[in-house]
Short mmCIF file of C-alpha atoms in Angstrom, two decimals:
data_model
loop_
_atom_site.label_atom_id
_atom_site.label_comp_id
_atom_site.label_asym_id
_atom_site.label_seq_id
_atom_site.Cartn_x
_atom_site.Cartn_y
_atom_site.Cartn_z
CA MET A 1 0.01 -0.05 0.00
CA ALA A 2 2.73 2.45 1.04
CA SER A 3 4.57 1.83 -2.38
CA THR A 4 1.40 2.63 -4.32
CA ALA A 5 0.91 5.89 -2.41
CA LEU A 6 4.34 6.79 -3.21
CA PHE A 7 3.91 5.96 -6.89
CA THR A 8 0.91 8.15 -7.10
CA GLU A 9 2.52 11.19 -5.35
CA GLU A 10 5.60 10.85 -7.62
CA ARG A 11 3.42 10.58 -10.68
CA ARG A 12 1.55 13.75 -9.53
CA VAL A 13 4.75 15.77 -9.20
CA ARG A 14 5.89 14.68 -12.53
CA ILE A 15 2.30 15.90 -14.04
CA LEU A 16 2.94 19.30 -12.42
CA GLU A 17 6.39 19.44 -13.73
CA LEU A 18 5.24 18.70 -17.34
CA ILE A 19 2.48 21.21 -17.15
CA ARG A 20 4.86 23.93 -16.02
CA GLU A 21 7.11 22.94 -18.83
CA HIS A 22 4.54 22.95 -21.58
CA LYS A 23 2.04 25.22 -20.05
CA LYS A 24 -0.78 23.10 -21.49
CA MET A 25 -1.09 19.20 -22.16
CA THR A 26 -3.93 16.80 -23.24
CA VAL A 27 -4.90 13.72 -21.16
CA ALA A 28 -3.66 11.66 -24.04
CA GLU A 29 -0.22 13.44 -23.95
CA LEU A 30 0.20 12.85 -20.27
CA CYS A 31 -0.96 9.15 -20.44
CA ARG A 32 1.76 8.64 -22.99
CA ARG A 33 4.37 10.30 -21.05
CA LEU A 34 3.46 8.61 -17.71
CA GLU A 35 2.26 5.37 -19.09
CA VAL A 36 -1.13 5.39 -17.11
CA SER A 37 -4.86 4.99 -18.30
CA PRO A 38 -6.96 7.96 -19.09
CA ALA A 39 -9.16 7.20 -16.12
CA THR A 40 -6.26 7.42 -13.75
CA MET A 41 -4.93 10.57 -15.29
CA ARG A 42 -8.24 12.26 -15.03
CA GLY A 43 -8.38 11.37 -11.33
CA ASP A 44 -4.98 12.87 -11.00
CA LEU A 45 -5.96 16.12 -12.84
CA ARG A 46 -9.15 16.14 -10.88
CA ASP A 47 -7.49 16.12 -7.58
CA LEU A 48 -4.52 18.50 -8.62
CA ASP A 49 -7.20 21.03 -9.96
CA ARG A 50 -9.15 20.78 -6.43
CA GLU A 51 -5.98 21.52 -4.66
CA GLY A 52 -5.40 24.54 -7.01
CA LEU A 53 -1.98 23.19 -8.41
CA LEU A 54 -3.28 23.28 -12.15
CA VAL A 55 -6.58 24.19 -14.08
CA ARG A 56 -8.44 21.30 -15.83
CA THR A 57 -9.52 21.98 -19.31
CA HIS A 58 -11.61 20.00 -21.73
CA GLY A 59 -9.39 17.16 -22.65
CA GLY A 60 -6.49 18.23 -20.57
CA ALA A 61 -4.98 20.63 -18.28
CA MET A 62 -2.90 23.97 -18.13
CA GLU A 63 -0.71 25.93 -15.99
CA ARG A 64 -2.22 27.84 -13.03
CA TRP A 65 -0.53 31.14 -12.35
CA ARG A 66 -0.18 31.43 -8.54
CA ALA A 67 0.65 34.60 -6.66
CA SER A 68 2.59 32.37 -4.17
CA PHE A 69 5.39 30.16 -5.63
CA GLU A 70 8.71 28.51 -4.42
CA GLN A 71 11.83 30.34 -5.57
CA VAL A 72 14.97 28.48 -6.58
CA SER A 73 17.71 28.55 -4.01
CA SER A 74 19.82 31.42 -5.90
CA LYS A 75 16.92 33.66 -5.74
CA ARG A 76 16.25 32.98 -1.97
CA SER A 77 19.93 33.23 -0.66
CA ASN A 78 19.89 36.97 -0.12
CA LYS A 79 16.23 37.41 0.77
CA ASN A 80 15.79 38.32 4.50
CA LEU A 81 19.56 37.59 4.92
CA GLN A 82 19.99 39.53 8.26
CA ALA A 83 17.12 37.84 9.90
CA LYS A 84 18.37 34.45 8.83
CA GLN A 85 21.72 35.09 10.05
CA ALA A 86 20.45 36.13 13.53
CA ILE A 87 18.19 32.96 13.62
CA ALA A 88 21.26 30.80 12.70
CA ALA A 89 23.13 32.35 15.44
CA GLU A 90 20.43 31.40 17.99
CA ALA A 91 20.29 27.87 16.80
CA ASP A 92 24.15 27.52 16.78
CA ARG A 93 23.77 27.96 20.72
CA LEU A 94 21.71 24.74 20.74
CA VAL A 95 24.40 22.64 19.05
CA ASP A 96 27.09 20.89 21.54
CA ASP A 97 30.29 19.29 20.26
CA GLY A 98 29.58 15.52 20.11
CA ASP A 99 26.08 15.89 18.94
CA THR A 100 24.56 14.23 16.15
CA ILE A 101 22.39 16.81 14.26
CA LEU A 102 20.48 16.92 11.12
CA LEU A 103 20.33 20.17 8.70
CA ASP A 104 17.32 20.31 6.40
CA THR A 105 18.05 22.02 3.22
CA GLY A 106 17.36 25.74 3.26
CA THR A 107 19.15 29.15 3.33
CA THR A 108 18.85 29.70 6.97
CA THR A 109 20.21 26.04 7.65
CA LEU A 110 22.97 26.84 5.31
CA GLU A 111 23.79 30.00 7.53
CA LEU A 112 23.85 27.64 10.41
CA ALA A 113 26.14 25.36 8.69
CA ARG A 114 28.68 28.09 8.08
CA ARG A 115 28.90 28.59 11.97
CA LEU A 116 29.54 24.96 12.50
CA LEU A 117 33.05 24.71 10.83
CA ALA A 118 35.08 24.64 14.16
CA ARG A 119 32.90 22.28 15.97
CA ARG A 120 34.42 19.02 17.25
CA ALA A 121 33.19 15.43 17.12
CA LEU A 122 29.98 16.55 15.39
CA THR A 123 28.06 14.42 13.09
CA VAL A 124 25.89 16.10 10.48
CA VAL A 125 23.15 14.41 8.50
CA THR A 126 21.83 16.64 5.56
CA ASN A 127 20.19 16.41 2.17
CA ASP A 128 21.55 19.72 1.15
CA LEU A 129 24.38 19.81 -1.35
CA GLU A 130 25.28 23.44 -0.46
CA ILE A 131 25.55 22.50 3.14
CA ALA A 132 27.49 19.20 2.38
CA ARG A 133 30.13 21.34 0.35
CA THR A 134 30.29 23.89 3.09
CA LEU A 135 31.00 21.24 5.85
CA GLU A 136 32.97 18.80 3.69
CA GLU A 137 36.49 19.91 4.60
CA ALA A 138 35.65 20.55 8.41
CA PRO A 139 38.05 18.37 10.29
CA GLY A 140 35.92 17.79 13.39
CA ILE A 141 32.65 17.06 11.45
CA GLN A 142 31.63 13.75 10.15
CA LEU A 143 29.13 14.51 7.06
CA VAL A 144 26.41 12.23 6.01
CA LEU A 145 24.64 13.04 2.94
CA LEU A 146 21.23 11.59 2.23
CA GLY A 147 20.87 10.01 -1.12
CA GLY A 148 17.97 10.33 -3.71
CA MET A 149 17.13 12.30 -6.81
CA ILE A 150 18.48 15.84 -7.13
CA ARG A 151 15.87 18.43 -6.99
CA LYS A 152 17.05 20.76 -9.57
CA GLY A 153 17.37 24.44 -8.74
CA PHE A 154 17.06 23.62 -4.98
CA HIS A 155 20.66 22.08 -4.35
CA CYS A 156 18.88 19.10 -2.48
CA THR A 157 18.05 15.45 -2.59
CA VAL A 158 14.49 14.01 -2.36
CA GLY A 159 12.63 10.71 -3.11
CA PRO A 160 12.53 7.08 -1.83
CA ALA A 161 16.40 6.45 -1.65
CA GLY A 162 16.76 9.08 0.78
CA LEU A 163 13.65 8.17 2.98
CA ARG A 164 15.11 4.55 3.24
CA MET A 165 18.43 5.85 4.45
CA ALA A 166 16.98 8.28 6.91
CA ASP A 167 14.64 5.50 8.50
CA ASP A 168 18.00 3.76 9.72
CA LEU A 169 19.45 6.87 11.36
CA ARG A 170 18.82 8.76 14.58
CA VAL A 171 19.85 12.16 15.48
CA ASP A 172 19.85 14.33 18.75
CA LYS A 173 18.43 17.49 16.90
CA ALA A 174 16.92 18.19 13.61
CA PHE A 175 17.16 21.82 12.39
CA MET A 176 14.19 22.17 9.91
CA ALA A 177 13.48 24.98 7.57
CA THR A 178 10.17 25.82 6.35
CA ASN A 179 8.19 27.88 3.36
CA SER A 180 5.34 28.76 5.77
CA LEU A 181 4.14 28.46 9.41
CA SER A 182 0.45 29.04 10.49
CA LEU A 183 -1.25 28.11 13.77
CA GLU A 184 -3.87 26.27 11.61
CA ALA A 185 -1.80 24.47 9.21
CA GLY A 186 1.62 24.02 11.04
CA ALA A 187 4.68 24.12 8.67
CA ALA A 188 4.38 23.31 4.93
CA THR A 189 6.33 23.39 1.60
CA PRO A 190 4.95 23.64 -1.99
CA ASP A 191 6.60 20.35 -2.91
CA LEU A 192 5.16 16.83 -2.47
CA GLN A 193 8.26 14.96 -2.59
CA HIS A 194 10.11 17.60 -0.28
CA ALA A 195 7.46 17.18 2.28
CA GLU A 196 7.92 13.49 2.48
CA THR A 197 11.56 13.88 3.13
CA LYS A 198 11.01 16.49 5.88
CA LYS A 199 8.51 14.10 7.46
CA ALA A 200 11.21 11.36 7.58
CA MET A 201 13.76 13.90 8.91
CA ILE A 202 11.49 14.88 11.82
CA ALA A 203 10.68 11.27 12.67
CA ILE A 204 14.40 10.34 13.42
CA ALA A 205 15.02 13.23 15.71
CA ARG A 206 14.69 13.53 19.52
CA ARG A 207 14.33 17.29 19.26
CA VAL A 208 12.99 19.29 16.40
CA VAL A 209 14.00 22.97 16.08
CA LEU A 210 12.28 24.83 13.42
CA LEU A 211 13.91 28.01 11.87
CA CYS A 212 11.63 30.40 10.20
CA ASP A 213 11.91 34.05 9.36
CA SER A 214 8.90 36.26 10.12
CA SER A 215 8.01 36.68 6.42
CA LYS A 216 6.72 33.18 6.41
CA ILE A 217 4.69 33.32 9.62
CA GLY A 218 0.87 33.22 9.16
CA LYS A 219 1.18 31.93 5.32
CA GLN A 220 0.23 28.41 3.95
CA SER A 221 1.80 26.36 1.45
CA PHE A 222 0.39 23.21 -0.35
CA VAL A 223 1.84 20.26 1.74
CA ARG A 224 2.13 20.22 5.55
CA PHE A 225 5.01 18.29 6.79
CA ALA A 226 4.94 19.22 10.55
CA ASP A 227 2.03 19.67 13.08
CA LEU A 228 2.78 22.37 15.83
CA GLY A 229 2.97 19.33 18.14
CA GLN A 230 6.00 18.01 16.52
CA ILE A 231 7.92 21.14 16.93
CA ASP A 232 10.07 21.37 20.11
CA THR A 233 11.67 24.68 19.52
CA PHE A 234 10.70 27.55 17.22
CA ILE A 235 13.42 30.32 16.47
CA THR A 236 12.38 33.49 14.57
CA GLU A 237 13.58 37.19 14.65
CA ARG A 238 10.12 38.84 15.27
CA LEU A 239 6.79 37.44 16.41
CA GLY A 240 3.66 39.09 17.89
CA ASP A 241 2.67 38.51 21.40
CA GLU A 242 -0.58 36.75 20.48
CA ASP A 243 1.35 34.35 18.19
CA ARG A 244 3.91 33.74 20.64
CA LEU A 245 1.59 32.88 23.64
CA ALA A 246 -0.42 30.55 21.05
CA LEU A 247 2.74 28.66 20.21
CA GLU A 248 3.99 28.43 23.93
CA GLU A 249 0.62 27.14 24.94
CA ARG A 250 1.20 24.32 22.64
CA GLY A 251 4.39 23.45 24.49
CA ILE A 252 6.78 25.05 21.94
CA GLU A 253 9.86 26.77 23.19
CA VAL A 254 9.87 30.28 21.27
CA VAL A 255 13.34 31.83 20.84
CA LEU A 256 13.46 35.41 19.46
CA ALA A 257 16.73 35.90 17.71
CA GLY A 258 18.87 38.84 18.75
CA LYS A 259 16.60 39.53 21.85
CA ALA A 260 17.13 38.70 25.56
CA GLN A 261 15.15 35.49 26.66
CA SER A 262 12.85 35.82 29.65
#
């Protein structure tokens, strides 16, 4: 059952990729590309249309232009950089020499990785190629790179191979990035496969630390990868009193970067 669900998810990711590439495709074209029946394809298109990811047309589907989309890593690297660096500095305080930690892919976690170069006896698990390159020559760090398919433009791996590898590991702390965070929907990302990888990362961690600058708070993305109840510590640079209280009432430790903690 699990393999069938994963295949369906991967197929729908591929449908979206094809629609983005060609702007519009017929059911027959999609069936030929993905080797499925018209009935299966119509069901996929119906569900993806209902989720707002494409527009069904007579006999096919077309791209849906959305106000919110996921920028590739190169376009996100300098966005809110000061906030990300402050958040990374707070996260760095939570890392002890001798820890086994996980760094999720992201520009904020990359800033954290840059602060870890002088650590001793640290094991770092990641699926981010830029983080791996940053830490590769650090003498006191043992680096574990999760395998899988390269997500082009995002410098990271996703897919079943990484999920299987992660399932055999255990880490003290997972430092997770997110595209959005809301009290209603939790932490979410636009990509289905990316969400599955993030879920696998959270599942192997004793402590989950979410790094999220304030521009992402109160927003929602397509796929939730963590409920608020799965987050132990939340680090941001700015947060309203009402939201902070709501998070703390759910048992989440809230850390405001660059500010004295009460």
